[in-house]
Each structure stands twice: as structure tokens, then as C-alpha cells.
Amino acid sequence: MDYFNYFSNDWFGYFKIKIKVIRLNIFLNKKILIYGIGKTGLSALKFFKNKAETFVHDDDLSKFKNLRIKNTISYKNLLKIKFDQIILSPGIDINNCKLSKFLKKNHNKIYSDLDVFYSFYKNDCITITGTNGKSTTCQLMYEVLLNQNYDVKLVGNIGNPILSAKNFKKKTIFIIEASSYQLEYSQLFKSKYAVILNLSPDHIERHKTLNKYVNAKFKLLKNQLKGYSAFVKKNDLLIKKKLISNRFNSKIIKVDTSEVDSFLKNINNDYFLSENNKENLSFILEISKVLRLKNNLLEKSVEKFKGLKFRQQIIHKKKYLTIINDSKSTSFSSSIDILKIHSNIYWLIGGIHKKGDKFDLPKKYYKNIKAFIYGKNKKFFNKSLKKKIKCENFDSLQNALKKIFININKQKFTNQTILFSPCAASFDNFRNFEDRGQYFNKLIKKQLNGL
């Protein structure tokens, strides 16, 4: 529901009236196909109960065996129905799925769960995207606002679909982690505060070109209205290029990530030693200025922040050995920063590499690192690190770790670091990065018990 003012100065005299405009919800009481029955699909199905006529389809029919869903529809039958809208799960690739032709034919009917939320509610949102640091920045922003007594919800790609949110009010602020997949499918969603942390080549196998990937991220800014705010990294080449060639309605705030050090002088938290985490924090500081948050409470939140599991997480730090679980790392760019700040690094690396990924660590750090490569894609990692870093190859993560501990035992009184930062997707051997991270923790526990 929106309002606009109408002014008149005709012969009756000057007067002003406020006219109420009721926007029709495009999803209410419509025929909707939900494609993909993961977390997002299930949340959409529950949300639309008593609001629309829903049908559910997934390429993997086995998923329906353990789910009591009556609304399932086969490929053959769905072609007979004229759907009003299609809600697509972010994991569905239009170019690589069983309904590819159908989706392309009905492309204008495709929407995201963000669109559905925006159609029903007009809550203020802080939506955070970028290549690296999204989850950490969202979590930090959430904790900062909680400590300032804001009514706040944390949703999106961080693990809680936005349509699963409950018990919120008009004043509730939503912090949303948005992926390029979600933004690519979104048509309606608008966020009062939009954040692009950084951009580097990622998900090219899905988006096909770097330009399409960047365009998906910038859709967040493109859809903003006048009076909204957008926060972008000041010295990011891809962001700079996009800002020069486009105009946006919102106020663009360029975040200088080098200014965070003055704030950190009063903070005692090792988590913010890395440049990546400093960068994440710099965005929080800029958003805090716009929201006029209390600085003393902000400092306390940053001081206490421990980060998220499997994201540069220190799981062991005693005497001469530091062990870091960075299972979330899926590209070289996400690991470069942490490789710069530790000593005598045994780097565990392996998994499904990303197309076009490049290793850009400055030469001066090479001697400090030895790579232990495992998994099926050893050839790619060996080629990427050739003539840069010493490498050893192993058939499994477990055997690579055993060799590392043999080396550690030979140098007991030297500061050493085990860094599990795979720079690759986990799906060759694990369900997801959490599964991979938990497995690594189990292996470490066994090895430490043997010391």
C-alpha cells in the first residue's frame, strides 16, 4: 500500500489531498509452480498455503519420498497447466535442468523468494552480496543491531530462507545474504540498504561470463529507489567499471576499507587481523553511520565477535601450533588473505575447482607455505601452484593430514599453522562445506589425541 500527494491551486483555492494507492499482489490466489524442493522451495510451499494454488516439481523425484507433499506434479502434467508465476530455487540452473526449454519459454514468469517476500511485506532490508565475506558480514551486522536493541532477522543464503521467517513486525529489519543466483531471478525485490562487498570471477560455470555474474550482483542496486543507500567497495576494479558505465537511483556510498584500522585501535580481537575481516568490518562501520548507531555498543559487539563456523575459524591454538578450519573457502581469492598472516603454513587444498580461478598471492609469501593437495582435481591445483609453492599430492584429506603431523612432530618448537582452506567446492566428496568442515574437525581431534 503506497501513498502520494496531489496538489491543486485552481479557482477553488490551494488544497492538498493524500491519495491511497493499493497495489495488487501478483501472487495472491494465483497458480504457482515451485521448482526445486530444497530449503527455499519448501519454505515457499508453506508460505503459500491458503494464499495460492501451488504445484511442486523437482528433477530429483527421490526427494519426495520422505516428504509428505500432495502438490507434486510430473513434467508431463505441468506442461498442460498455464501457470501465473514460477518460483525458482536458487540452485536451479535454467540452462542445465530438465525444464530448461519450459523455463526459457516462460522466462517472464520466473520470480525468486525475495520477490514473494517483497510483494507481501515492505520491511526495511539490509541486503548483502559480493564474492567473499557475505555470511560473516551478515552475522556481524545482525549481532551489532541486536546489541543496539533493534528488532532484527537474519535470513537468505546464510541458511534461513526469507519466507520461513516468523513472528516479525513492520519495524523488523531483515538482514539478507543474497547470492548471484537469487538476484539473477529476482524481478520485484527492492532493498533500502544494498551492499556489494567485493567482486572477483566466481560462478562462471553458471553465469557463463564474468559480465553476467557482475550484472546479477548489480541488480540489487539497479532495483533501488531514490532515497535508498548502496554501499560498495571503493577500490574494487569490477565495481568501479560498473559504476562508471551505469546510473543508479540510490545514494552510492564508496567504502574505503583502509580506514578501519583507526577503529580497531580500541579493539582486542584477533579475528580482525586478516584484511578480509577488516574489509567486512569497514562496511559495518559505514552502515552504522547511516543508521546512527551508538559507537560504544558497536565497539562491544566487534570486541565479542567470534565469526562463523568453517570461515577462517581457529579451532586450535596452543603453544606452537595453530589450526584453522576455513572449509567455506571455494576459490583462491577467498584464501589469499589468510595465507599472508600466518607462519610456516601447511595448506590443505582440494575439491572441485572453479572455472577461471587464478592464484594471485604475491611472491614474497611463497617460501612460508607448503601445499598438501588431495582429491580428484589435483592436476588443476598443481598447475596453478607450479613454480610458486612446493606441493605434495595425496589420495585423501586424511592421508594428507597424517603427513602434516609427521612434519609437525619433527619441528615441535617452531610456530606452525595447519590451514584447511580448500579453494574449491566440496561436492566431490562431501554434501556441502559444513559437512567437509565437520569431517576435518574429526580428523584433527584424532590427530591431536595422538600427539
Coordinates of C-alpha atoms in Angstrom, one line a residue:
M1 CA 0.0 0.0 0.0
D2 CA 1.5 3.3 -1.1
Y3 CA 0.6 7.0 -0.8
F4 CA 1.2 10.0 -3.0
N5 CA 0.3 13.7 -2.5
Y6 CA -1.9 15.6 -5.0
F7 CA -1.6 19.4 -5.1
S8 CA -4.1 21.9 -6.8
N9 CA -4.3 25.7 -7.0
D10 CA -7.4 26.1 -9.2
W11 CA -10.1 28.8 -8.6
F12 CA -11.4 26.9 -5.6
G13 CA -8.1 27.7 -3.9
Y14 CA -5.0 25.8 -2.9
F15 CA -5.6 22.4 -1.4
K16 CA -3.7 19.1 -0.8
I17 CA -5.1 15.6 -0.6
K18 CA -3.4 12.3 0.2
I19 CA -4.5 9.5 -2.2
K20 CA -4.1 5.9 -1.2
V21 CA -2.8 3.5 -3.8
I22 CA -3.4 -0.2 -3.3
R23 CA -1.0 -2.4 -5.2
L24 CA -2.4 -5.7 -6.2
N25 CA -0.3 -8.7 -5.0
I26 CA 0.6 -10.6 -8.1
F27 CA 1.0 -13.9 -6.3
L28 CA -2.3 -13.9 -4.3
N29 CA -4.8 -16.6 -5.4
K30 CA -2.7 -17.5 -8.5
K31 CA -1.5 -20.8 -10.0
I32 CA 2.2 -21.1 -9.0
L33 CA 4.8 -23.6 -9.9
I34 CA 7.5 -24.1 -7.3
Y35 CA 10.5 -25.7 -9.0
G36 CA 13.2 -27.1 -6.7
I37 CA 12.3 -28.7 -3.3
G38 CA 15.3 -27.7 -1.2
K39 CA 15.0 -25.3 1.7
T40 CA 13.8 -22.4 -0.5
G41 CA 11.2 -24.5 -2.2
L42 CA 9.8 -25.9 1.0
S43 CA 9.6 -22.5 2.6
A44 CA 7.7 -21.2 -0.4
L45 CA 5.3 -24.1 -0.3
K46 CA 4.5 -23.5 3.3
F47 CA 4.2 -19.7 2.8
F48 CA 1.7 -20.0 0.0
K49 CA -0.7 -22.3 2.0
N50 CA -4.1 -20.7 1.8
K51 CA -2.6 -17.9 -0.4
A52 CA -2.3 -19.5 -3.8
E53 CA -2.8 -22.8 -5.7
T54 CA 0.7 -24.4 -5.7
F55 CA 2.3 -27.2 -7.7
V56 CA 5.7 -28.6 -6.9
H57 CA 8.3 -30.1 -9.2
D58 CA 11.9 -31.3 -8.8
D59 CA 14.3 -33.0 -11.2
D60 CA 15.1 -35.5 -8.4
L61 CA 11.9 -37.3 -7.7
S62 CA 13.5 -39.3 -4.8
K63 CA 13.3 -36.1 -2.7
F64 CA 9.6 -36.5 -2.4
K65 CA 9.8 -40.0 -0.8
N66 CA 10.4 -38.6 2.7
L67 CA 8.3 -35.5 2.2
R68 CA 4.6 -35.6 2.6
I69 CA 3.8 -33.2 -0.3
K70 CA 0.4 -33.6 -2.0
N71 CA 1.1 -30.8 -4.6
T72 CA 3.7 -32.6 -6.6
I73 CA 3.3 -32.6 -10.4
S74 CA 5.1 -34.5 -13.1
Y75 CA 6.9 -33.0 -16.1
K76 CA 4.2 -34.3 -18.5
N77 CA 1.3 -32.8 -16.5
L78 CA 2.9 -29.4 -15.7
L79 CA 3.1 -28.7 -19.5
K80 CA -0.7 -28.8 -19.6
I81 CA -1.1 -26.1 -17.0
K82 CA -0.9 -22.4 -17.6
F83 CA 0.9 -21.1 -14.5
D84 CA 0.8 -17.4 -13.5
Q85 CA 4.2 -17.5 -11.8
I86 CA 7.1 -19.8 -11.3
I87 CA 9.2 -19.6 -8.1
L88 CA 12.6 -20.9 -8.8
S89 CA 15.0 -22.2 -6.2
P90 CA 18.4 -20.5 -6.4
G91 CA 20.1 -23.9 -7.1
I92 CA 18.2 -24.4 -10.3
D93 CA 20.2 -23.5 -13.4
I94 CA 17.9 -22.5 -16.3
N95 CA 20.4 -23.7 -18.8
N96 CA 21.1 -27.0 -17.2
C97 CA 17.9 -28.6 -15.9
K98 CA 15.1 -30.8 -17.1
L99 CA 12.7 -27.9 -17.5
S100 CA 15.2 -25.7 -19.4
K101 CA 13.0 -25.2 -22.5
F102 CA 9.9 -24.7 -20.5
L103 CA 11.6 -22.1 -18.3
K104 CA 13.1 -20.2 -21.2
K105 CA 9.7 -20.1 -22.8
N106 CA 8.1 -18.7 -19.6
H107 CA 11.1 -16.6 -18.5
N108 CA 8.9 -13.5 -17.7
K109 CA 7.0 -15.6 -15.1
I110 CA 10.1 -16.5 -13.1
Y111 CA 10.5 -15.0 -9.7
S112 CA 12.6 -15.5 -6.5
D113 CA 11.6 -16.0 -2.9
L114 CA 12.8 -12.4 -2.4
D115 CA 10.2 -11.2 -4.8
V116 CA 7.5 -13.0 -2.9
F117 CA 8.6 -11.5 0.4
Y118 CA 8.7 -8.0 -1.1
S119 CA 5.2 -8.4 -2.6
F120 CA 3.7 -9.2 0.8
Y121 CA 5.8 -7.1 3.2
K122 CA 7.7 -3.7 3.0
N123 CA 10.1 -4.1 5.8
D124 CA 13.5 -2.3 5.7
C125 CA 16.2 -4.7 4.5
I126 CA 19.9 -4.6 4.6
T127 CA 20.9 -6.9 1.7
I128 CA 24.5 -8.0 1.4
T129 CA 26.1 -9.6 -1.6
G130 CA 29.6 -9.9 -3.1
T131 CA 32.0 -12.6 -3.9
N132 CA 33.6 -13.1 -0.5
G133 CA 32.6 -12.3 3.1
K134 CA 28.8 -12.2 2.7
S135 CA 27.9 -14.6 5.6
T136 CA 30.4 -13.1 8.0
T137 CA 29.3 -9.5 7.3
C138 CA 25.6 -10.5 7.7
Q139 CA 26.3 -12.2 11.0
L140 CA 28.3 -9.3 12.3
M141 CA 25.6 -6.8 11.2
Y142 CA 23.0 -8.9 12.9
E143 CA 24.9 -9.0 16.2
V144 CA 25.6 -5.3 16.1
L145 CA 21.9 -4.4 15.6
L146 CA 20.8 -6.9 18.3
N147 CA 23.1 -5.3 20.8
Q148 CA 21.6 -1.9 19.8
N149 CA 18.1 -3.3 20.7
Y150 CA 16.9 -3.4 17.1
D151 CA 14.2 -5.9 16.1
V152 CA 16.1 -7.9 13.5
K153 CA 16.0 -11.1 11.5
L154 CA 18.9 -12.8 9.7
V155 CA 17.8 -14.6 6.5
G156 CA 18.8 -15.7 3.0
N157 CA 21.7 -17.6 1.7
I158 CA 23.2 -17.8 5.2
G159 CA 20.8 -20.7 5.8
N160 CA 17.3 -19.4 6.7
P161 CA 15.1 -18.8 3.6
I162 CA 13.3 -15.4 3.9
L163 CA 9.9 -17.0 3.5
S164 CA 10.5 -19.1 6.6
A165 CA 10.7 -16.0 8.8
K166 CA 8.1 -15.9 11.6
N167 CA 7.0 -13.5 14.4
F168 CA 8.1 -10.3 12.9
K169 CA 6.5 -6.8 12.8
K170 CA 6.5 -3.8 10.5
K171 CA 9.5 -2.3 12.3
T172 CA 11.6 -5.6 12.0
I173 CA 14.8 -5.1 9.9
F174 CA 15.8 -8.0 7.7
I175 CA 19.5 -8.7 7.1
I176 CA 19.6 -10.8 3.9
E177 CA 22.6 -12.6 2.4
A178 CA 21.8 -12.7 -1.3
S179 CA 23.6 -14.9 -3.8
S180 CA 24.0 -14.0 -7.5
Y181 CA 21.6 -16.9 -8.3
Q182 CA 18.8 -15.3 -6.2
L183 CA 19.4 -11.8 -7.6
E184 CA 19.5 -13.1 -11.2
Y185 CA 16.0 -14.5 -10.9
S186 CA 14.5 -11.5 -8.9
Q187 CA 12.3 -9.1 -10.7
L188 CA 10.5 -7.1 -7.9
F189 CA 12.7 -7.2 -4.8
K190 CA 14.0 -3.8 -3.6
S191 CA 16.2 -3.3 -0.6
K192 CA 16.5 0.0 1.3
Y193 CA 20.2 -0.7 2.0
A194 CA 22.2 -2.7 -0.5
V195 CA 25.8 -3.9 -0.1
I196 CA 28.3 -5.2 -2.6
L197 CA 31.4 -6.2 -0.6
N198 CA 33.7 -7.1 -3.5
L199 CA 33.7 -8.7 -6.9
S200 CA 36.0 -11.3 -8.5
P201 CA 35.4 -14.1 -11.0
D202 CA 33.0 -16.6 -9.5
H203 CA 30.3 -19.0 -10.6
I204 CA 31.3 -18.6 -14.2
E205 CA 30.2 -22.2 -14.9
R206 CA 26.6 -21.0 -14.1
H207 CA 26.6 -17.4 -15.4
K208 CA 28.8 -18.2 -18.4
T209 CA 30.5 -14.8 -18.5
L210 CA 32.0 -12.5 -15.9
N211 CA 29.8 -9.7 -17.1
K212 CA 26.6 -11.7 -16.5
Y213 CA 27.9 -12.5 -13.0
V214 CA 28.6 -8.8 -12.2
N215 CA 25.2 -7.8 -13.7
A216 CA 23.4 -10.3 -11.4
K217 CA 25.1 -8.7 -8.4
F218 CA 24.3 -5.1 -9.5
K219 CA 20.7 -6.0 -10.0
L220 CA 20.5 -5.2 -6.3
L221 CA 21.5 -1.6 -6.9
K222 CA 19.6 -1.3 -10.2
N223 CA 16.3 -2.0 -8.5
Q224 CA 16.7 0.5 -5.6
L225 CA 14.6 3.6 -5.4
K226 CA 15.6 7.2 -4.8
G227 CA 16.4 7.8 -1.1
Y228 CA 17.8 4.3 -0.7
S229 CA 21.5 3.7 0.1
A230 CA 24.1 1.4 -1.6
F231 CA 27.5 0.6 -0.1
V232 CA 30.2 -0.6 -2.4
K233 CA 34.0 -1.2 -2.1
K234 CA 35.8 1.9 -3.2
N235 CA 38.8 0.4 -4.9
D236 CA 37.3 -2.7 -6.5
L237 CA 38.1 -2.7 -10.2
L238 CA 34.9 -4.6 -11.3
I239 CA 32.7 -2.4 -9.1
K240 CA 34.4 0.8 -10.4
K241 CA 33.8 -0.2 -14.0
K242 CA 30.1 -0.9 -13.4
L243 CA 29.6 2.4 -11.6
I244 CA 31.2 4.4 -14.4
S245 CA 29.0 2.8 -17.1
N246 CA 25.7 3.0 -15.2
R247 CA 23.4 5.4 -13.3
F248 CA 21.6 4.4 -10.2
N249 CA 18.7 6.0 -8.2
S250 CA 20.1 5.3 -4.8
K251 CA 22.9 7.2 -3.0
I252 CA 26.2 5.3 -3.7
I253 CA 28.5 5.2 -0.6
K254 CA 32.0 4.1 -1.6
V255 CA 33.6 2.3 1.4
D256 CA 37.3 2.9 1.9
T257 CA 38.4 -0.4 3.5
S258 CA 41.7 1.1 4.6
E259 CA 40.1 3.4 7.2
V260 CA 39.1 0.6 9.6
D261 CA 42.5 0.5 11.4
S262 CA 41.7 3.6 13.4
F263 CA 38.6 2.0 14.8
L264 CA 40.4 -1.3 15.6
K265 CA 42.9 0.5 17.9
N266 CA 40.4 0.2 20.7
I267 CA 39.5 -3.4 19.9
N268 CA 41.2 -6.5 21.1
N269 CA 40.0 -9.3 18.8
D270 CA 42.4 -11.5 16.7
Y271 CA 39.6 -12.2 14.3
F272 CA 40.1 -8.9 12.7
L273 CA 43.8 -9.3 12.0
S274 CA 43.1 -10.5 8.4
E275 CA 42.4 -8.0 5.7
N276 CA 39.2 -9.8 4.6
N277 CA 37.7 -9.5 8.0
K278 CA 38.8 -5.9 8.3
E279 CA 37.1 -5.3 4.9
N280 CA 33.9 -6.8 6.2
L281 CA 34.0 -4.7 9.3
S282 CA 34.5 -1.5 7.3
F283 CA 31.1 -1.9 5.7
I284 CA 29.5 -2.4 9.1
L285 CA 31.1 0.9 10.2
E286 CA 29.7 2.8 7.2
I287 CA 26.2 1.3 7.6
S288 CA 26.3 2.2 11.3
K289 CA 26.9 5.8 10.4
V290 CA 23.8 5.9 8.2
L291 CA 21.7 4.2 10.9
R292 CA 23.3 6.4 13.6
L293 CA 24.2 3.6 15.9
K294 CA 25.8 4.1 19.3
N295 CA 29.6 3.8 19.0
N296 CA 30.2 2.4 22.4
L297 CA 27.8 -0.5 21.8
L298 CA 29.3 -1.0 18.3
E299 CA 32.8 -1.4 19.8
K300 CA 31.5 -4.0 22.3
S301 CA 29.8 -6.0 19.5
V302 CA 33.0 -6.1 17.5
E303 CA 35.1 -7.0 20.5
K304 CA 33.0 -10.0 21.2
F305 CA 32.5 -11.2 17.6
K306 CA 33.8 -14.8 17.1
G307 CA 32.9 -15.2 13.4
L308 CA 31.1 -18.2 11.8
K309 CA 32.0 -21.9 11.8
F310 CA 34.3 -23.0 9.0
R311 CA 35.2 -19.4 7.9
Q312 CA 38.8 -18.8 8.9
Q313 CA 37.8 -20.4 12.3
I314 CA 40.7 -21.1 14.7
I315 CA 39.8 -24.5 16.1
H316 CA 43.2 -25.0 18.0
K317 CA 45.8 -22.6 19.3
K318 CA 48.2 -23.9 21.8
K319 CA 52.0 -23.5 22.2
Y320 CA 53.5 -23.6 18.8
L321 CA 50.5 -24.9 16.7
T322 CA 47.6 -23.0 15.2
I323 CA 44.9 -24.9 13.3
I324 CA 42.4 -23.1 11.1
N325 CA 39.2 -24.5 9.6
D326 CA 38.3 -22.5 6.5
S327 CA 36.2 -25.1 4.8
K328 CA 33.9 -22.3 3.4
S329 CA 36.8 -21.3 1.0
T330 CA 35.7 -22.2 -2.5
S331 CA 38.2 -20.1 -4.6
F332 CA 41.8 -18.8 -4.4
S333 CA 40.6 -15.3 -3.8
S334 CA 38.9 -16.4 -0.6
S335 CA 42.1 -17.9 0.8
I336 CA 44.7 -15.4 -0.3
D337 CA 44.3 -13.1 2.7
I338 CA 44.8 -15.7 5.4
L339 CA 47.9 -17.1 3.6
K340 CA 49.5 -13.7 4.3
I341 CA 49.2 -13.5 8.1
H342 CA 50.4 -16.9 9.5
S343 CA 53.8 -18.6 9.7
N344 CA 55.0 -22.0 8.4
I345 CA 51.7 -22.9 6.8
Y346 CA 50.7 -26.4 5.9
W347 CA 48.0 -25.7 3.4
L348 CA 45.4 -28.3 2.7
I349 CA 43.8 -27.7 -0.7
G350 CA 41.5 -29.7 -3.0
G351 CA 38.0 -30.3 -4.3
I352 CA 36.0 -29.1 -7.4
H353 CA 37.9 -26.0 -8.6
K354 CA 36.1 -23.0 -10.1
K355 CA 36.4 -22.2 -13.8
G356 CA 38.7 -19.3 -14.4
D357 CA 40.1 -19.3 -10.9
K358 CA 43.6 -17.8 -10.5
F359 CA 46.2 -17.9 -7.8
D360 CA 47.4 -14.3 -7.2
L361 CA 49.4 -14.4 -4.0
P362 CA 52.5 -12.1 -4.0
K363 CA 55.8 -13.9 -4.4
K364 CA 57.2 -12.9 -1.1
Y365 CA 54.8 -15.3 0.7
Y366 CA 55.7 -18.4 -1.3
K367 CA 58.5 -19.7 1.0
N368 CA 56.2 -19.6 4.0
I369 CA 53.7 -22.2 2.5
K370 CA 53.7 -25.8 1.5
A371 CA 50.6 -27.1 -0.2
F372 CA 49.1 -30.6 0.5
I373 CA 46.8 -31.4 -2.4
Y374 CA 44.1 -34.0 -2.2
G375 CA 41.1 -35.2 -4.2
K376 CA 40.3 -35.7 -7.9
N377 CA 41.3 -32.3 -9.3
K378 CA 45.0 -32.4 -8.2
K379 CA 46.1 -31.6 -11.8
F380 CA 44.4 -28.2 -11.7
F381 CA 45.9 -27.2 -8.4
N382 CA 49.4 -28.5 -9.3
K383 CA 49.3 -26.4 -12.5
S384 CA 48.1 -23.3 -10.7
L385 CA 50.8 -23.5 -8.0
K386 CA 53.7 -24.7 -10.2
K387 CA 56.9 -22.8 -9.7
K388 CA 55.3 -20.9 -6.9
I389 CA 54.7 -23.2 -3.9
K390 CA 56.0 -26.7 -3.0
C391 CA 53.3 -29.3 -3.4
E392 CA 52.7 -32.8 -2.3
N393 CA 49.8 -34.9 -3.6
F394 CA 47.6 -37.3 -1.7
D395 CA 44.6 -39.6 -2.4
S396 CA 42.6 -38.3 0.6
L397 CA 42.4 -35.5 3.1
Q398 CA 43.0 -37.9 5.9
N399 CA 46.4 -39.1 4.4
A400 CA 47.5 -35.5 3.7
L401 CA 46.8 -34.6 7.3
K402 CA 48.7 -37.6 8.6
K403 CA 51.8 -36.4 6.6
I404 CA 51.4 -32.9 8.0
F405 CA 51.5 -34.1 11.6
I406 CA 54.6 -36.2 10.9
N407 CA 56.3 -32.9 9.7
I408 CA 55.0 -31.0 12.8
N409 CA 56.4 -33.6 15.2
K410 CA 59.9 -33.0 13.6
Q411 CA 59.7 -29.3 14.4
K412 CA 57.9 -29.2 17.7
F413 CA 59.3 -25.9 18.9
T414 CA 58.6 -23.9 15.8
N415 CA 55.5 -21.8 15.3
Q416 CA 53.4 -23.8 12.7
T417 CA 50.0 -23.4 11.1
I418 CA 47.7 -26.0 9.6
L419 CA 45.3 -24.2 7.2
F420 CA 42.4 -26.1 5.8
S421 CA 41.3 -23.7 3.1
P422 CA 40.3 -25.9 0.1
C423 CA 39.7 -23.1 -2.5
A424 CA 37.2 -25.4 -4.1
A425 CA 33.6 -26.7 -3.9
S426 CA 33.1 -29.7 -1.7
F427 CA 30.7 -31.8 -3.8
D428 CA 33.3 -34.3 -5.0
N429 CA 33.4 -36.0 -1.5
F430 CA 31.0 -34.1 0.8
R431 CA 27.4 -32.8 0.9
N432 CA 28.5 -29.3 1.5
F433 CA 31.2 -27.1 3.1
E434 CA 29.7 -27.7 6.6
D435 CA 30.0 -31.5 6.1
R436 CA 33.6 -31.0 4.9
G437 CA 34.4 -28.8 7.8
Q438 CA 33.0 -31.2 10.4
Y439 CA 34.9 -34.1 8.8
F440 CA 38.2 -32.1 9.1
N441 CA 37.4 -31.3 12.8
K442 CA 37.0 -35.1 13.5
L443 CA 40.4 -35.8 11.8
I444 CA 42.1 -33.1 13.8
K445 CA 40.7 -34.4 17.1
K446 CA 42.1 -37.9 16.3
Q447 CA 45.5 -36.5 15.4
L448 CA 45.7 -34.2 18.5
N449 CA 44.9 -37.1 20.8
G450 CA 47.8 -38.9 19.3
L451 CA 50.3 -36.1 20.0

